Coordinates of C-alpha atoms in Angstrom, one line a residue:
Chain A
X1 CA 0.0 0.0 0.0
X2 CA 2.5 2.1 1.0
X3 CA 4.0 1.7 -2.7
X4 CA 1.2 3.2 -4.2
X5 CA 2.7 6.7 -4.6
X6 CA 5.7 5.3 -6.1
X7 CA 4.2 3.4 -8.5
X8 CA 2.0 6.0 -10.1
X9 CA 5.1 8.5 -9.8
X10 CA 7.4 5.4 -11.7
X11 CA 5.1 4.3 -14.3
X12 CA 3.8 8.0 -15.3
X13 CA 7.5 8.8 -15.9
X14 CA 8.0 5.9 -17.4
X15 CA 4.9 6.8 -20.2
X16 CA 6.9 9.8 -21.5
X17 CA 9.7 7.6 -22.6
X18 CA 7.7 5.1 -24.9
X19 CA 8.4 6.7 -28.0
X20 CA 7.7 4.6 -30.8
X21 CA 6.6 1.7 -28.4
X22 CA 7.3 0.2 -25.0
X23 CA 10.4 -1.4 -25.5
X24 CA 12.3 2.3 -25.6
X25 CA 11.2 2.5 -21.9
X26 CA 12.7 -1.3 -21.5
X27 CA 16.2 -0.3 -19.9
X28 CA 14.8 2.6 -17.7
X29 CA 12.2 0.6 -16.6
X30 CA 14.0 -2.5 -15.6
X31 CA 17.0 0.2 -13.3
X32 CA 13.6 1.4 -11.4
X33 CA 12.3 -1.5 -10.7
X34 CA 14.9 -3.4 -10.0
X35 CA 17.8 -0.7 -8.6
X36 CA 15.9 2.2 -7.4
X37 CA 13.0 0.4 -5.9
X38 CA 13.8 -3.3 -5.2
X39 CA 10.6 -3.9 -6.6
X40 CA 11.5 -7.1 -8.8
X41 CA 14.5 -9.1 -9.3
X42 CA 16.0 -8.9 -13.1
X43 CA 14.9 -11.8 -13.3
X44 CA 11.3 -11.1 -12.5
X45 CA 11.0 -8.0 -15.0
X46 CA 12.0 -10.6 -17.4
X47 CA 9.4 -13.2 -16.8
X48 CA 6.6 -10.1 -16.7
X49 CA 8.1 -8.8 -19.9
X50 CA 7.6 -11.9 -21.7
X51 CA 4.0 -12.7 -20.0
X52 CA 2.8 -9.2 -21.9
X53 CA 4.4 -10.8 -25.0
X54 CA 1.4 -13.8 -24.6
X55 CA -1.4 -10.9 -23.9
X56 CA -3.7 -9.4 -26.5
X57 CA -4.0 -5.7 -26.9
X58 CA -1.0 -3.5 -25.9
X59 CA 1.9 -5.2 -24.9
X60 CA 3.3 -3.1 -22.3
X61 CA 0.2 -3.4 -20.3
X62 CA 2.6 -6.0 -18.4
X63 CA 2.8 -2.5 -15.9
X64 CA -0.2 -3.8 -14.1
X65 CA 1.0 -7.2 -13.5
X66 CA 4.2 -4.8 -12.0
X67 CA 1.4 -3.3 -9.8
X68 CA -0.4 -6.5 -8.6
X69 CA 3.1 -8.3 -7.9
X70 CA 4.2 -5.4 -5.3
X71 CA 0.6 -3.8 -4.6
X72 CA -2.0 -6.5 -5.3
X73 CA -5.4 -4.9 -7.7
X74 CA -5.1 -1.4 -6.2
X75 CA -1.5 -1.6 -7.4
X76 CA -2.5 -3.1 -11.0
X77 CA -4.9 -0.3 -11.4
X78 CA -2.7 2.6 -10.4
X79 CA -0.1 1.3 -12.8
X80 CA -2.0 0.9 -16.0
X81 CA -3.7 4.6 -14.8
X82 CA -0.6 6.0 -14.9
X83 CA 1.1 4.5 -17.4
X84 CA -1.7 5.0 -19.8
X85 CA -3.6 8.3 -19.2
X86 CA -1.1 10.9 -19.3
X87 CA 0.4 9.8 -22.5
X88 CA -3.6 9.4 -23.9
X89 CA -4.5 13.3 -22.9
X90 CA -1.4 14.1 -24.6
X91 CA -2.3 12.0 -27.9
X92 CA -6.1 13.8 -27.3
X93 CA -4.8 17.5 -27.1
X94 CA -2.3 17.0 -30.3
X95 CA -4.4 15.2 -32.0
X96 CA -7.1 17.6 -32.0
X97 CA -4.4 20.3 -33.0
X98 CA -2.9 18.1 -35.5
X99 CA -4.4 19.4 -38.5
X100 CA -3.4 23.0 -37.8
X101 CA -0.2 22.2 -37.2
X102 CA 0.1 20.6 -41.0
X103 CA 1.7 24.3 -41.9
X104 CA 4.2 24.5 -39.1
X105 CA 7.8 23.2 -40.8
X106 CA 8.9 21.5 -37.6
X107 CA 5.8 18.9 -37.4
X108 CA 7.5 16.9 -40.5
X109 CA 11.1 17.8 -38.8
X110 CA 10.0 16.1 -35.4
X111 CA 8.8 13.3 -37.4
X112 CA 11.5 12.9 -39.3
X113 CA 13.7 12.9 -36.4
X114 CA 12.1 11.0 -34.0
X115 CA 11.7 8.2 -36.4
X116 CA 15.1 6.9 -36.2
X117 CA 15.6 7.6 -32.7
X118 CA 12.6 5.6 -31.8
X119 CA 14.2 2.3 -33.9
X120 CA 18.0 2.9 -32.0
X121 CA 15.8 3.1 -28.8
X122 CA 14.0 0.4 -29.7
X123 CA 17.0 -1.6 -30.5
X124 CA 18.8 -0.5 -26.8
X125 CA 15.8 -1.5 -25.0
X126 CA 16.0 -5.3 -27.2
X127 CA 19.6 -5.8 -26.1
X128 CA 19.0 -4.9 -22.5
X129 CA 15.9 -7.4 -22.8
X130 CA 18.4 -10.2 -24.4
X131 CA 20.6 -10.2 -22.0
X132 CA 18.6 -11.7 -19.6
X133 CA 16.3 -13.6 -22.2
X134 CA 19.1 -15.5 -24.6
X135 CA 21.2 -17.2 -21.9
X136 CA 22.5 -19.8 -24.0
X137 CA 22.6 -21.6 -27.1
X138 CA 19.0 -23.2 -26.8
X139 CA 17.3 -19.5 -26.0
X140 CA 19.2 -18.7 -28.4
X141 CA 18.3 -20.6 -31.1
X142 CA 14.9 -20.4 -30.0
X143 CA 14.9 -16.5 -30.5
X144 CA 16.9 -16.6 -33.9
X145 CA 14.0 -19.4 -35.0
X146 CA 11.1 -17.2 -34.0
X147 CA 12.7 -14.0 -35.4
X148 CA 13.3 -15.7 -38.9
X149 CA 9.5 -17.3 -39.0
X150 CA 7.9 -13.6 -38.3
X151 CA 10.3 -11.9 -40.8
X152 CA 9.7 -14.6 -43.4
X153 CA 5.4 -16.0 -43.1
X154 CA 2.6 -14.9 -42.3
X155 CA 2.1 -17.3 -39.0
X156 CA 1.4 -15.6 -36.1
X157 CA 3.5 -15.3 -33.6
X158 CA 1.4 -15.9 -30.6
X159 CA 2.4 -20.0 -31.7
X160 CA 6.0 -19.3 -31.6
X161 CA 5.5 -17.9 -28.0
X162 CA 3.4 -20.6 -26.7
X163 CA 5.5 -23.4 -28.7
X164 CA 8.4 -21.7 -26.6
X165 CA 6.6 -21.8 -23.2
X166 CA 6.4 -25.8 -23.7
X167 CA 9.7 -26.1 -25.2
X168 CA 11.3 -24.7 -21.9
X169 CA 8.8 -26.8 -19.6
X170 CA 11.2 -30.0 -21.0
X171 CA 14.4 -28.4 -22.2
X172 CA 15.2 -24.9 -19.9
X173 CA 14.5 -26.3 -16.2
Chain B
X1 CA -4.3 -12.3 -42.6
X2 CA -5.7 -10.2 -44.8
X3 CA -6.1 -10.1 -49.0
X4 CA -5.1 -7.2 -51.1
X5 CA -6.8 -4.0 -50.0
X6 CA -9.1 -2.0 -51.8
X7 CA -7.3 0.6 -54.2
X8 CA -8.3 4.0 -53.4
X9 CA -11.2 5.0 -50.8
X10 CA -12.1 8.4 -51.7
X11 CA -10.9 10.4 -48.8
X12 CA -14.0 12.0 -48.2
X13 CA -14.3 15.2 -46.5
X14 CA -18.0 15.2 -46.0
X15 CA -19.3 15.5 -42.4
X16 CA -19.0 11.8 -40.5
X17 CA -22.4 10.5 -39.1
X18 CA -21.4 10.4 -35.3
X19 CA -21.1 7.0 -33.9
X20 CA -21.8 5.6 -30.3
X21 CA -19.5 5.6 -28.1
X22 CA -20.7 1.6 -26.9
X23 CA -20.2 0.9 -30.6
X24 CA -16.7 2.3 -30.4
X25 CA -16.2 0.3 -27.1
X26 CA -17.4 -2.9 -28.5
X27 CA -15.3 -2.6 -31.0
X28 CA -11.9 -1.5 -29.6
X29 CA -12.9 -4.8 -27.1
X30 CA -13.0 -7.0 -29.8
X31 CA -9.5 -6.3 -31.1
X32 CA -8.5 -5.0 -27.5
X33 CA -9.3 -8.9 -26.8
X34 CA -8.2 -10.8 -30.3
X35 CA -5.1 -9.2 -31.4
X36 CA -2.3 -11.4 -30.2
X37 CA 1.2 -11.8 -30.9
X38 CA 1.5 -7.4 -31.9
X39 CA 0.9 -5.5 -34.6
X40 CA -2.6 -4.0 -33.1
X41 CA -2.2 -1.4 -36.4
X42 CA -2.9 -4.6 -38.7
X43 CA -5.7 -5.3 -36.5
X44 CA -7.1 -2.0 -35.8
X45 CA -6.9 -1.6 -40.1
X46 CA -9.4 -4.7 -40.3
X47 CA -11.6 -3.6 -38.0
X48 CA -11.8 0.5 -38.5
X49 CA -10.8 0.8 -42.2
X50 CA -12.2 -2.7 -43.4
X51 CA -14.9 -4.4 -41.6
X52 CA -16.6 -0.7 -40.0
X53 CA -15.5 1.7 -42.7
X54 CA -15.3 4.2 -40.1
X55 CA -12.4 5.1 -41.7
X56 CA -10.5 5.3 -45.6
X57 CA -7.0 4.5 -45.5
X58 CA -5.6 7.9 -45.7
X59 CA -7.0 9.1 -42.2
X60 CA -6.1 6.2 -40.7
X61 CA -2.6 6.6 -42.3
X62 CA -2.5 10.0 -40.5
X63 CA -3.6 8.8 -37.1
X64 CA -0.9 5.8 -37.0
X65 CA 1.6 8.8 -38.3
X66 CA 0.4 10.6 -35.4
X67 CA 0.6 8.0 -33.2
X68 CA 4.4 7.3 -33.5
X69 CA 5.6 11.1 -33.1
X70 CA 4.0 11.0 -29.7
X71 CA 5.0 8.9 -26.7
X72 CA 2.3 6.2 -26.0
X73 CA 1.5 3.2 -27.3
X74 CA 1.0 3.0 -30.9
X75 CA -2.7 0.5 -29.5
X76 CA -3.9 3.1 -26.9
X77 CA -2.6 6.2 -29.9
X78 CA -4.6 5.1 -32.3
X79 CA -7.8 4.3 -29.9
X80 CA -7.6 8.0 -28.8
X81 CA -7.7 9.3 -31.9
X82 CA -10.0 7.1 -33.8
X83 CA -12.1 7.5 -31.0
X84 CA -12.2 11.6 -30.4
X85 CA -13.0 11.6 -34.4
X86 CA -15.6 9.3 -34.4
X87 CA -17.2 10.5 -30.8
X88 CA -15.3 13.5 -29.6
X89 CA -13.9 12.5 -25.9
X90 CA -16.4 10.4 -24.7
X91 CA -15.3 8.2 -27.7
X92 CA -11.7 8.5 -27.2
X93 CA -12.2 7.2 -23.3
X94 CA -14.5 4.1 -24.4
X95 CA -12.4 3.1 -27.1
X96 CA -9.2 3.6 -24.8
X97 CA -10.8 1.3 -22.1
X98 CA -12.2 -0.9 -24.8
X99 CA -8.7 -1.5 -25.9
X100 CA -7.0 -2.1 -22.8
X101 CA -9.8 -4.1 -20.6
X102 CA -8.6 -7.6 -22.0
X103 CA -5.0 -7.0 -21.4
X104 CA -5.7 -5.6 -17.9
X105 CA -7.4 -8.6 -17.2
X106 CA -4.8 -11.1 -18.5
X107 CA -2.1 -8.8 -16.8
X108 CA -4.1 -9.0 -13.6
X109 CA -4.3 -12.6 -14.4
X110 CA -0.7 -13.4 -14.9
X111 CA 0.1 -11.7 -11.4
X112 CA -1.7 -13.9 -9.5
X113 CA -0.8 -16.7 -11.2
X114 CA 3.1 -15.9 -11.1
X115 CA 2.7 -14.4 -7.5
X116 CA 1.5 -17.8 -6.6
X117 CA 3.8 -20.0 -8.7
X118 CA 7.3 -17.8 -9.8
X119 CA 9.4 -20.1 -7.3
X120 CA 8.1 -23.4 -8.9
X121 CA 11.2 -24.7 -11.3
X122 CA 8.3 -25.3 -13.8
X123 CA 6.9 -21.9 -14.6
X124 CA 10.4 -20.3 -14.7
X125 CA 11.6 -22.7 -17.5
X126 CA 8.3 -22.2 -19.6
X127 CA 9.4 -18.5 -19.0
X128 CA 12.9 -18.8 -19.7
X129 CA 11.4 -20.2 -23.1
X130 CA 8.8 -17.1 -23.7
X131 CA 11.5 -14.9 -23.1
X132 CA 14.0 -16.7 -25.9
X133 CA 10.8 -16.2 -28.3
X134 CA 9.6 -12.7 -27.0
X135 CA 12.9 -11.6 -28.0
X136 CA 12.9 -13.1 -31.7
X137 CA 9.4 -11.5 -32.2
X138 CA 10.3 -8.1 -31.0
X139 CA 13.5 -8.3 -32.8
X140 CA 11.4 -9.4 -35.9
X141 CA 9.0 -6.4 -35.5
X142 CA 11.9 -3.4 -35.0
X143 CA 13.7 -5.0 -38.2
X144 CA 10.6 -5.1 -40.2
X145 CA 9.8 -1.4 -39.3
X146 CA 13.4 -0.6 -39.8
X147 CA 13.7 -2.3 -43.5
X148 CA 10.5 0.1 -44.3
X149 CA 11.4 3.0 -42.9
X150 CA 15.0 4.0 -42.4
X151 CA 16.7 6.0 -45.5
X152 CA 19.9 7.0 -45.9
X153 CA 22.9 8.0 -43.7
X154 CA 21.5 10.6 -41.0
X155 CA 19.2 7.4 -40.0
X156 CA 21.0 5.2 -39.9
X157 CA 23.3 7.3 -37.5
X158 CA 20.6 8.0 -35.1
X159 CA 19.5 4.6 -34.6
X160 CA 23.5 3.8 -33.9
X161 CA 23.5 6.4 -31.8
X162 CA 20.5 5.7 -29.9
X163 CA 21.3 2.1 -29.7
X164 CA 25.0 3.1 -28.3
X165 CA 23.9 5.8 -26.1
X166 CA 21.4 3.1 -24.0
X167 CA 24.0 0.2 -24.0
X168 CA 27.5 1.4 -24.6
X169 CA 27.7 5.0 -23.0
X170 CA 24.7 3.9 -20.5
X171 CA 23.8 7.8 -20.7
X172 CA 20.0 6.0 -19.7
X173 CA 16.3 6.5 -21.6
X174 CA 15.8 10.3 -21.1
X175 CA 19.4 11.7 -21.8
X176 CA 19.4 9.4 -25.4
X177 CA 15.8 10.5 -26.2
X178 CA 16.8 14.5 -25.4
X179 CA 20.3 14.6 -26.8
X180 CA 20.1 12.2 -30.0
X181 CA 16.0 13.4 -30.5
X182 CA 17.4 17.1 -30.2
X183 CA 20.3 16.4 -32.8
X184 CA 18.1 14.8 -35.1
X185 CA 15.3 17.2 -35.1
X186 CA 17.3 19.7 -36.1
X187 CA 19.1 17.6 -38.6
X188 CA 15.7 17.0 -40.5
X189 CA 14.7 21.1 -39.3
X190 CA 12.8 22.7 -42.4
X191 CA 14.0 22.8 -45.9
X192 CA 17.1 20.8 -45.6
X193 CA 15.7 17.1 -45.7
X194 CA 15.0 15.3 -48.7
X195 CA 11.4 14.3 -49.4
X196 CA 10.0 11.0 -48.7
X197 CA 6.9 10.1 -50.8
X198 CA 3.7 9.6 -49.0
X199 CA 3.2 6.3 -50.8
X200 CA 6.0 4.9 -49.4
X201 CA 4.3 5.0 -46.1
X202 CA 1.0 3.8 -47.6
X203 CA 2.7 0.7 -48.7
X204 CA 4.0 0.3 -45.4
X205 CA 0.8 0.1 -43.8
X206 CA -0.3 -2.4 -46.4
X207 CA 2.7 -4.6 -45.7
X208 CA 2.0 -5.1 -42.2
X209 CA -0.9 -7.6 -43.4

């Protein structure tokens, strides 16, 4: 209970860094809840990572598993609060004033910019995220196999994930 | 998943009969509840631009292009918008929460589940396997995005730079985003970059099906 302020403080700030998608917010996200808060092990932000992998919707909705692991529901729901509303009255406001900004040179300059910086970021969050993920040559192989399948077909990749789940049951303990 | 889309909607700019916000909710639940394994844009296409025609392809092109400038993810982005256009703000909320109701659930789920069960040898070697495979898929996904839309050398030295700044330099999330986002901005500032045709990104949107 008494995390509850830190949580919505954490996963607010958090929001503001998920340019592009969640996994720019990966390596900030892991040092507060695992260095600055003691929150999770590595480990732990690991496992919850990959759980929001196997969810429908948005991914990064793992933050309210976050919440219920140190703060139970009320802890859940302050998370995905936080994590979600101020980044949505942001997307409201602009996108209302989108339009008018269509003759302001910088809009296509920020998006320009931003593009690239959001795949680097993107990138950075991946490697911190495979460091603790691809631990040896089966994880490995197991990654390079599901990345190939979803570059090359159409299948998706919810079977990869679930086929992986099973494969470590026998091979990973 | 999907067949070749229609050429062409007409963007029309005539007035757009207001729909209900539970209409938008129902909706946004339906892919907030079907669209596993990423890439909610693909989904949110079939449903908004194919299967309601709330949309043509060319707003919905501007509401993803929105949607990545801003922070937030691109599933709750696009629910905002879509929603405030086709509702005003009592739309956007509905289709927000519509969106994100399953995965709550399922997050909420998972907690309890792995609150109860993380120290059993079993779940962590199913999740030592999801994690192996989580990072294949998102890999897949940033190279896919990458391939489409990276174009020449100032890209490609941003995402280098961004990628070294997090994991070499360890300057942390908001110093990258600040110092590399500031540099590139005004890299691309007005009337210096070269043009990139709009139907490049319209083709990128159709190859995410």
């Amino acid at each position: 209970m008494d995390q509850i302020p830190a949580l919505i403080r954490v996963f607010a700030y958090l929001s503001l860094l998920t340019i592009g998608g969640g996994m720019a917010a990966f390596p900030e996200m892991k040092v507060q809840i695992v260095e600055v808060h003691h929150w999770l092990t590595s480990d732990q932000v690991t496992h919850v990572y990959s759980t929001g992998q196997m969810s429908p919707g948005p991914n990064m909705m793992m933050v309210a598993e976050v919440g219920q692991l140190v703060s139970g529901f009320l802890g859940a729901l302050v998370c995905a609060l936080a994590f979600f509303v101020p980044t949505g009255i942001l997307t409201f406001l602009v996108g209302r004033v989108w339009k008018r900004l269509e003759h302001w040179p910088w809009r296509d300059s920020i998006q320009k910019g931003l593009g690239p910086v959001a795949i680097g970021l993107a990138v950075g969050g991946l490697i911190t995220f495979g460091k603790g993920a691809i631990t040896g040559w089966l994880t490995l192989i197991v990654g390079l196999i599901t990345f190939y399948a979803v570059v090359k077909t159409k299948i998706n990749p919810v079977f990869f994930i679930l086929g992986s789940a099973v494969l470590g049951l026998f091979a990973l303990r | 998943m999907a067949t070749a889309p229609s050429a062409a909607t007409p963007a029309t700019t005539s007035p757009r009969t207001r729909v209900s916000p539970l209409a938008i909710f129902l909706t946004f639940l339906l892919v907030g509840a079907t669209s596993f394994g990423g890439g909610v844009i693909a989904y949110l296409r079939d449903a908004l631009v194919r299967n309601k025609q709330w949309f043509d392809d060319v707003e919905f092109l501007e509401m993803t292009s929105i949607s990545n400038t801003l922070p937030g993810l691109n599933a709750t982005n696009m629910a905002i918008l879509a929603g405030d256009r086709l509702a005003g703000w009592l739309g956007a909320a509905a289709a927000l929460i519509g969106m994100c109701l399953p995965a709550f659930l399922f997050m909420v789920g998972a907690g309890i589940v792995y609150a109860e069960h993380h120290a059993r040898p079993l779940a962590a070697a199913a999740l030592r396997g999801v994690a192996a495979a989580a990072t294949g898929l998102i890999a897949a996904t940033w190279y896919k995005i990458g391939k489409k839309s990276l174009r020449g050398f100032y890209d490609a030295f941003f995402v280098m730079a961004a990628i070294l700044g997090i994991n070499y330099f360890k300057w942390g999330v908001p110093i990258t985003l600040l110092a590399v986002g500031a540099v590139a901005i005004f890299t691309y500032r007005p009337h210096t970059e070269p043009e990139k045709p709009a139907q490049e990104q319209e083709e990128w949107i159709r190859s995410l099906h």
